[in-house]
PDB file of N, CA and C in Angstrom:
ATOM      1  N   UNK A   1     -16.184-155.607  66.966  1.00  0.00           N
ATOM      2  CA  UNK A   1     -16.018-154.329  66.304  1.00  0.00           C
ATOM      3  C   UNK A   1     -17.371-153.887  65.757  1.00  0.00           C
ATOM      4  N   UNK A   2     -17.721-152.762  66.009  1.00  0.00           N
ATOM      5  CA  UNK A   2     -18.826-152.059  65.090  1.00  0.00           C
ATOM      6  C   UNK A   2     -18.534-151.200  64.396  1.00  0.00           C
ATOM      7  N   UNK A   3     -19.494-150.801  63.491  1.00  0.00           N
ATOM      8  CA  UNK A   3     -19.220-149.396  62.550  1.00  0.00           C
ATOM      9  C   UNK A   3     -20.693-149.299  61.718  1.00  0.00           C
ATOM     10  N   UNK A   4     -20.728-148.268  60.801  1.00  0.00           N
ATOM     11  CA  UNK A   4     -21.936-147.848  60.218  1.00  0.00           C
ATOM     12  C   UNK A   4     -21.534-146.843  59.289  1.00  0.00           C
ATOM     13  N   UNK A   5     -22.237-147.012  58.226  1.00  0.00           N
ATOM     14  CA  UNK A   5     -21.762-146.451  56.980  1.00  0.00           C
ATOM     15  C   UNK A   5     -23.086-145.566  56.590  1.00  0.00           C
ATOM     16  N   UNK A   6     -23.084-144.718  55.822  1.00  0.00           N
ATOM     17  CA  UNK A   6     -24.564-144.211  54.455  1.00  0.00           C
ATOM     18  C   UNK A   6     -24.127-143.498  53.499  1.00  0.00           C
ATOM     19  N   UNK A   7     -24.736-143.990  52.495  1.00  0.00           N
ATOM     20  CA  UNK A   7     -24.254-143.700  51.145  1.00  0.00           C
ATOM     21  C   UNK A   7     -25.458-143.333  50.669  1.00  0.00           C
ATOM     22  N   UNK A   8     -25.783-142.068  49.776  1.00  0.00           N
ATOM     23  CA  UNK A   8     -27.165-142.007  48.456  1.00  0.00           C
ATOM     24  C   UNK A   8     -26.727-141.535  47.858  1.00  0.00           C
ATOM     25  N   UNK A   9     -27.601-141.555  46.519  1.00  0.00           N
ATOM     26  CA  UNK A   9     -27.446-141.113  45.591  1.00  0.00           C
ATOM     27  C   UNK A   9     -28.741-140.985  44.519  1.00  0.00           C
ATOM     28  N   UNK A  10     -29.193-140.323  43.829  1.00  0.00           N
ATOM     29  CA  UNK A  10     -30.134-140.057  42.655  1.00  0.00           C
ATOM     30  C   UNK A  10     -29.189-140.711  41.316  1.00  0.00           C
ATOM     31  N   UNK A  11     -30.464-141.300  40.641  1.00  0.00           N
ATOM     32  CA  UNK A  11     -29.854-142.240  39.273  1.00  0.00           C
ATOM     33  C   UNK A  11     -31.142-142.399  38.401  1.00  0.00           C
ATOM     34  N   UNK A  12     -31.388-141.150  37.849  1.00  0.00           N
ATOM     35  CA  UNK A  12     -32.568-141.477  36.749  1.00  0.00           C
ATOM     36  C   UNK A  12     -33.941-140.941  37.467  1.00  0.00           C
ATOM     37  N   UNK A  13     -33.620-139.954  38.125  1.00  0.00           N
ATOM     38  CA  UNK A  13     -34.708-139.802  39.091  1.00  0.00           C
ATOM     39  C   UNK A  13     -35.516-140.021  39.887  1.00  0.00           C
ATOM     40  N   UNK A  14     -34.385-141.418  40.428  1.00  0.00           N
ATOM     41  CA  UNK A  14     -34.909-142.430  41.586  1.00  0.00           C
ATOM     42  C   UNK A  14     -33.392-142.177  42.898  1.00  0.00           C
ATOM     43  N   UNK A  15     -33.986-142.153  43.642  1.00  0.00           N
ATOM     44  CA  UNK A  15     -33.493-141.937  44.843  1.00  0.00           C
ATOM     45  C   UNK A  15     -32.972-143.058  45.467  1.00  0.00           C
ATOM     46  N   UNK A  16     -32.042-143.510  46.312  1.00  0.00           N
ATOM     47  CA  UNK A  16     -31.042-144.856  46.709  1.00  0.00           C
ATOM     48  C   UNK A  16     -31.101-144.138  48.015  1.00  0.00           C
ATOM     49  N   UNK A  17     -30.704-144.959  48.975  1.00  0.00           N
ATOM     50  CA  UNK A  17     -30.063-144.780  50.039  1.00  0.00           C
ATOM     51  C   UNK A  17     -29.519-146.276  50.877  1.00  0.00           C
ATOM     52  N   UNK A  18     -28.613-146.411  50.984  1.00  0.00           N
ATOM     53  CA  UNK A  18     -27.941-147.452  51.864  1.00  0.00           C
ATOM     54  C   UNK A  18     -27.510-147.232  53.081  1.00  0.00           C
ATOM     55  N   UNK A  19     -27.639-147.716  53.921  1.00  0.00           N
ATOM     56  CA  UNK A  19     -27.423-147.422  55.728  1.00  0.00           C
ATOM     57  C   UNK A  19     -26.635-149.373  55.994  1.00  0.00           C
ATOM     58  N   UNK A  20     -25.310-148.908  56.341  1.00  0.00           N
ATOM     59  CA  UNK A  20     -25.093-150.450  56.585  1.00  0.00           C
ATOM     60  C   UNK A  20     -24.928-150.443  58.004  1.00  0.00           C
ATOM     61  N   UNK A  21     -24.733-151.270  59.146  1.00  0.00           N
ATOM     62  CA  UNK A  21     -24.585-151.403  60.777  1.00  0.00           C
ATOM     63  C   UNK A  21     -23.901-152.476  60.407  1.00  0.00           C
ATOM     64  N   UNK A  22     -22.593-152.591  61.593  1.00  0.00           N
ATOM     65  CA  UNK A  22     -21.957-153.352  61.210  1.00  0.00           C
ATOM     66  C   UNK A  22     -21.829-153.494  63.498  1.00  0.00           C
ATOM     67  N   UNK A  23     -22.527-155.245  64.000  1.00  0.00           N
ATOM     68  CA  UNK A  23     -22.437-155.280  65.311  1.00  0.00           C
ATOM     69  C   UNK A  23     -21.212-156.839  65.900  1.00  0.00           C
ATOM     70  N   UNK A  24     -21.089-156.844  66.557  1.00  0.00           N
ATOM     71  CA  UNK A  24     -19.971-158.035  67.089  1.00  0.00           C
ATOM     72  C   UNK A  24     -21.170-158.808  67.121  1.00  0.00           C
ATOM     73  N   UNK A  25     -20.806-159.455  65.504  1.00  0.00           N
ATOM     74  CA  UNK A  25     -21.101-160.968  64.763  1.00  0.00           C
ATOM     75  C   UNK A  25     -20.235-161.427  63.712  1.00  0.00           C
ATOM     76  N   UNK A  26     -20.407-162.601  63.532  1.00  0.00           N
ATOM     77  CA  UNK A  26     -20.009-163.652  62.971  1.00  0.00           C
ATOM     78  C   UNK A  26     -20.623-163.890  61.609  1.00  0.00           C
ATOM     79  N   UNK A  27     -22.235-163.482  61.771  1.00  0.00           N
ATOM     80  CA  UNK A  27     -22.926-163.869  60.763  1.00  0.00           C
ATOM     81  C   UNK A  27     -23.424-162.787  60.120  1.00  0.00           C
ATOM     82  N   UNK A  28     -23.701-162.831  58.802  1.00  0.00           N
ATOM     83  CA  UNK A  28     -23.995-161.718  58.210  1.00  0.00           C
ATOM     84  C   UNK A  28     -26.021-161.858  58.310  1.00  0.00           C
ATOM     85  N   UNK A  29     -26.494-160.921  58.686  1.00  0.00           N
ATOM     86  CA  UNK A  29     -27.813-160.661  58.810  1.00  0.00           C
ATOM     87  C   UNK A  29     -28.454-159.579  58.247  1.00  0.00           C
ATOM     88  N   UNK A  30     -29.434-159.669  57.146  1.00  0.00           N
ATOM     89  CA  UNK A  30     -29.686-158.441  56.306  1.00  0.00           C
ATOM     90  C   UNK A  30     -30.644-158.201  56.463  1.00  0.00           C
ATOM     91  N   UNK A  31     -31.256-156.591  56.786  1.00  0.00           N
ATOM     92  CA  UNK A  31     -32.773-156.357  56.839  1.00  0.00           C
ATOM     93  C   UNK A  31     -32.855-154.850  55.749  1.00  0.00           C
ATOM     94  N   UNK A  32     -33.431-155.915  54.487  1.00  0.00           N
ATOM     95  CA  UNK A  32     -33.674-154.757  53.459  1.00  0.00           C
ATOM     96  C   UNK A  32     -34.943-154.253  53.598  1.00  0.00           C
ATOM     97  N   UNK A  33     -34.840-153.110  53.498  1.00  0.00           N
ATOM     98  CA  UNK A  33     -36.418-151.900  53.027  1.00  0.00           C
ATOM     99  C   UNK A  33     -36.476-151.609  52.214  1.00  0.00           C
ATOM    100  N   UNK A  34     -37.043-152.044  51.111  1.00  0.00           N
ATOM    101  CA  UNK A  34     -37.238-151.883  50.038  1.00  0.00           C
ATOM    102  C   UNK A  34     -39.043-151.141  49.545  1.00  0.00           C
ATOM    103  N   UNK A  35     -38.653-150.378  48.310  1.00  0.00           N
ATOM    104  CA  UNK A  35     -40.427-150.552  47.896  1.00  0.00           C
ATOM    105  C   UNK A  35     -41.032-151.350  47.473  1.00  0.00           C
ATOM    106  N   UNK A  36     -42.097-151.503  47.327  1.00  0.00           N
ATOM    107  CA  UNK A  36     -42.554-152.788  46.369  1.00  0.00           C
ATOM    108  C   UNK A  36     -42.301-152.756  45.496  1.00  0.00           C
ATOM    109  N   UNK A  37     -42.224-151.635  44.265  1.00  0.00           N
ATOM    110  CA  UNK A  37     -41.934-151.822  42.985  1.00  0.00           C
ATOM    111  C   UNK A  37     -40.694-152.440  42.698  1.00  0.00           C
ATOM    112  N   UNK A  38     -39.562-152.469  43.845  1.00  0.00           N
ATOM    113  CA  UNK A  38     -38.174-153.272  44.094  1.00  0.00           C
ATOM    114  C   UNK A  38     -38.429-154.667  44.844  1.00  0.00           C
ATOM    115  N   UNK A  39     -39.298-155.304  44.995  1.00  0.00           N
ATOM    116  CA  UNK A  39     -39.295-156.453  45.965  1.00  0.00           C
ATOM    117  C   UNK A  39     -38.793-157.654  45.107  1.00  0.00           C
ATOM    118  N   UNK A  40     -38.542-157.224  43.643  1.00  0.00           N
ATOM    119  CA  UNK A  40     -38.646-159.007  43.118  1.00  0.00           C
ATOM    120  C   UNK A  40     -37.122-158.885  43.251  1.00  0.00           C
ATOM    121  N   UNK A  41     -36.381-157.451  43.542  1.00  0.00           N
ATOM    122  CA  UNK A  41     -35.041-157.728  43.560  1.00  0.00           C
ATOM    123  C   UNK A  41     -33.965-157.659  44.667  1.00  0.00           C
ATOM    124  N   UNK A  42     -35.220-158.282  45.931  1.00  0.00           N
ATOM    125  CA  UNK A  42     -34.658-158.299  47.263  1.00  0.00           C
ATOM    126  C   UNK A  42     -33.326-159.746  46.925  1.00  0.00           C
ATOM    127  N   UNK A  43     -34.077-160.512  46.348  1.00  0.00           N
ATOM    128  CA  UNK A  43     -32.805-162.146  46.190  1.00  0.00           C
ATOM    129  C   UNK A  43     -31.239-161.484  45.744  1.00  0.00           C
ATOM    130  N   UNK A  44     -31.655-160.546  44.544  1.00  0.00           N
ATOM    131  CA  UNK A  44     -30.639-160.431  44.030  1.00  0.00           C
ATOM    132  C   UNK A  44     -29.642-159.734  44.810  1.00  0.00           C
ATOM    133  N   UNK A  45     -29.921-158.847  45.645  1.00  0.00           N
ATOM    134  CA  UNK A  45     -29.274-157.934  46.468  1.00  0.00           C
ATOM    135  C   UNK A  45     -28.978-158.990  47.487  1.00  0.00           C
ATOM    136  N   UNK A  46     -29.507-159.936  48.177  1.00  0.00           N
ATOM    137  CA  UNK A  46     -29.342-160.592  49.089  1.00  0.00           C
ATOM    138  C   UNK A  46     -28.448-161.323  48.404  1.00  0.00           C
ATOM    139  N   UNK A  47     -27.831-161.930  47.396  1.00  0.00           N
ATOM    140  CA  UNK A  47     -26.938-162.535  47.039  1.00  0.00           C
ATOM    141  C   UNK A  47     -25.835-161.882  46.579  1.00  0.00           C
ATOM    142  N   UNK A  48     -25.789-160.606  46.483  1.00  0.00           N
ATOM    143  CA  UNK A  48     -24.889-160.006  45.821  1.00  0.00           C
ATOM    144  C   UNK A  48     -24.092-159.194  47.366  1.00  0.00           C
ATOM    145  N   UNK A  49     -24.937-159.051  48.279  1.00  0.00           N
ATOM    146  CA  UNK A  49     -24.022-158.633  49.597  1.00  0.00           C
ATOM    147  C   UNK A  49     -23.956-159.873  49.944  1.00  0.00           C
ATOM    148  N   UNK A  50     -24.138-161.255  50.020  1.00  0.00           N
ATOM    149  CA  UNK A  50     -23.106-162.243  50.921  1.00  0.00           C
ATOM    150  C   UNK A  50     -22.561-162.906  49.901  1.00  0.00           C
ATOM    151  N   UNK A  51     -21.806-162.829  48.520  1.00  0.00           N
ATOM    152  CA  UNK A  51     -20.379-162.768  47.819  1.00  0.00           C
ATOM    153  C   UNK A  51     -19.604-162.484  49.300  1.00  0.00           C
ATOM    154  N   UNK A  52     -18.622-163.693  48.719  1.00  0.00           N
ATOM    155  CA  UNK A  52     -17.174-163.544  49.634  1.00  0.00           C
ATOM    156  C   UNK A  52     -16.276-162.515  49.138  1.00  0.00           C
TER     157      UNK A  52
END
């Protein structure tokens, strides 16, 4: 099964955007783009999307 989602939003005068792809797997595989001023909170996001 596939699918694909996008969601944004503005929050304090910072800009979001999420793009998810969803391909026939098993395993969850994440490729965040982040800015740098966000990089120390790539872990946290990476742990908070693979929660069961």
């Amino acid at each position: 099964m596939t699918g694909f989602g996008l969601a944004a939003t503005d929050i304090e005068n910072v800009k979001f955007a999420v793009e998810i792809k969803s391909l026939n797997s098993k395993f969850l595989e994440l490729n965040l783009k982040l800015p740098r001023a966000y990089s120390d909170k790539e872990l946290l996001l990476r742990n908070t999307c693979s929660k069961d």
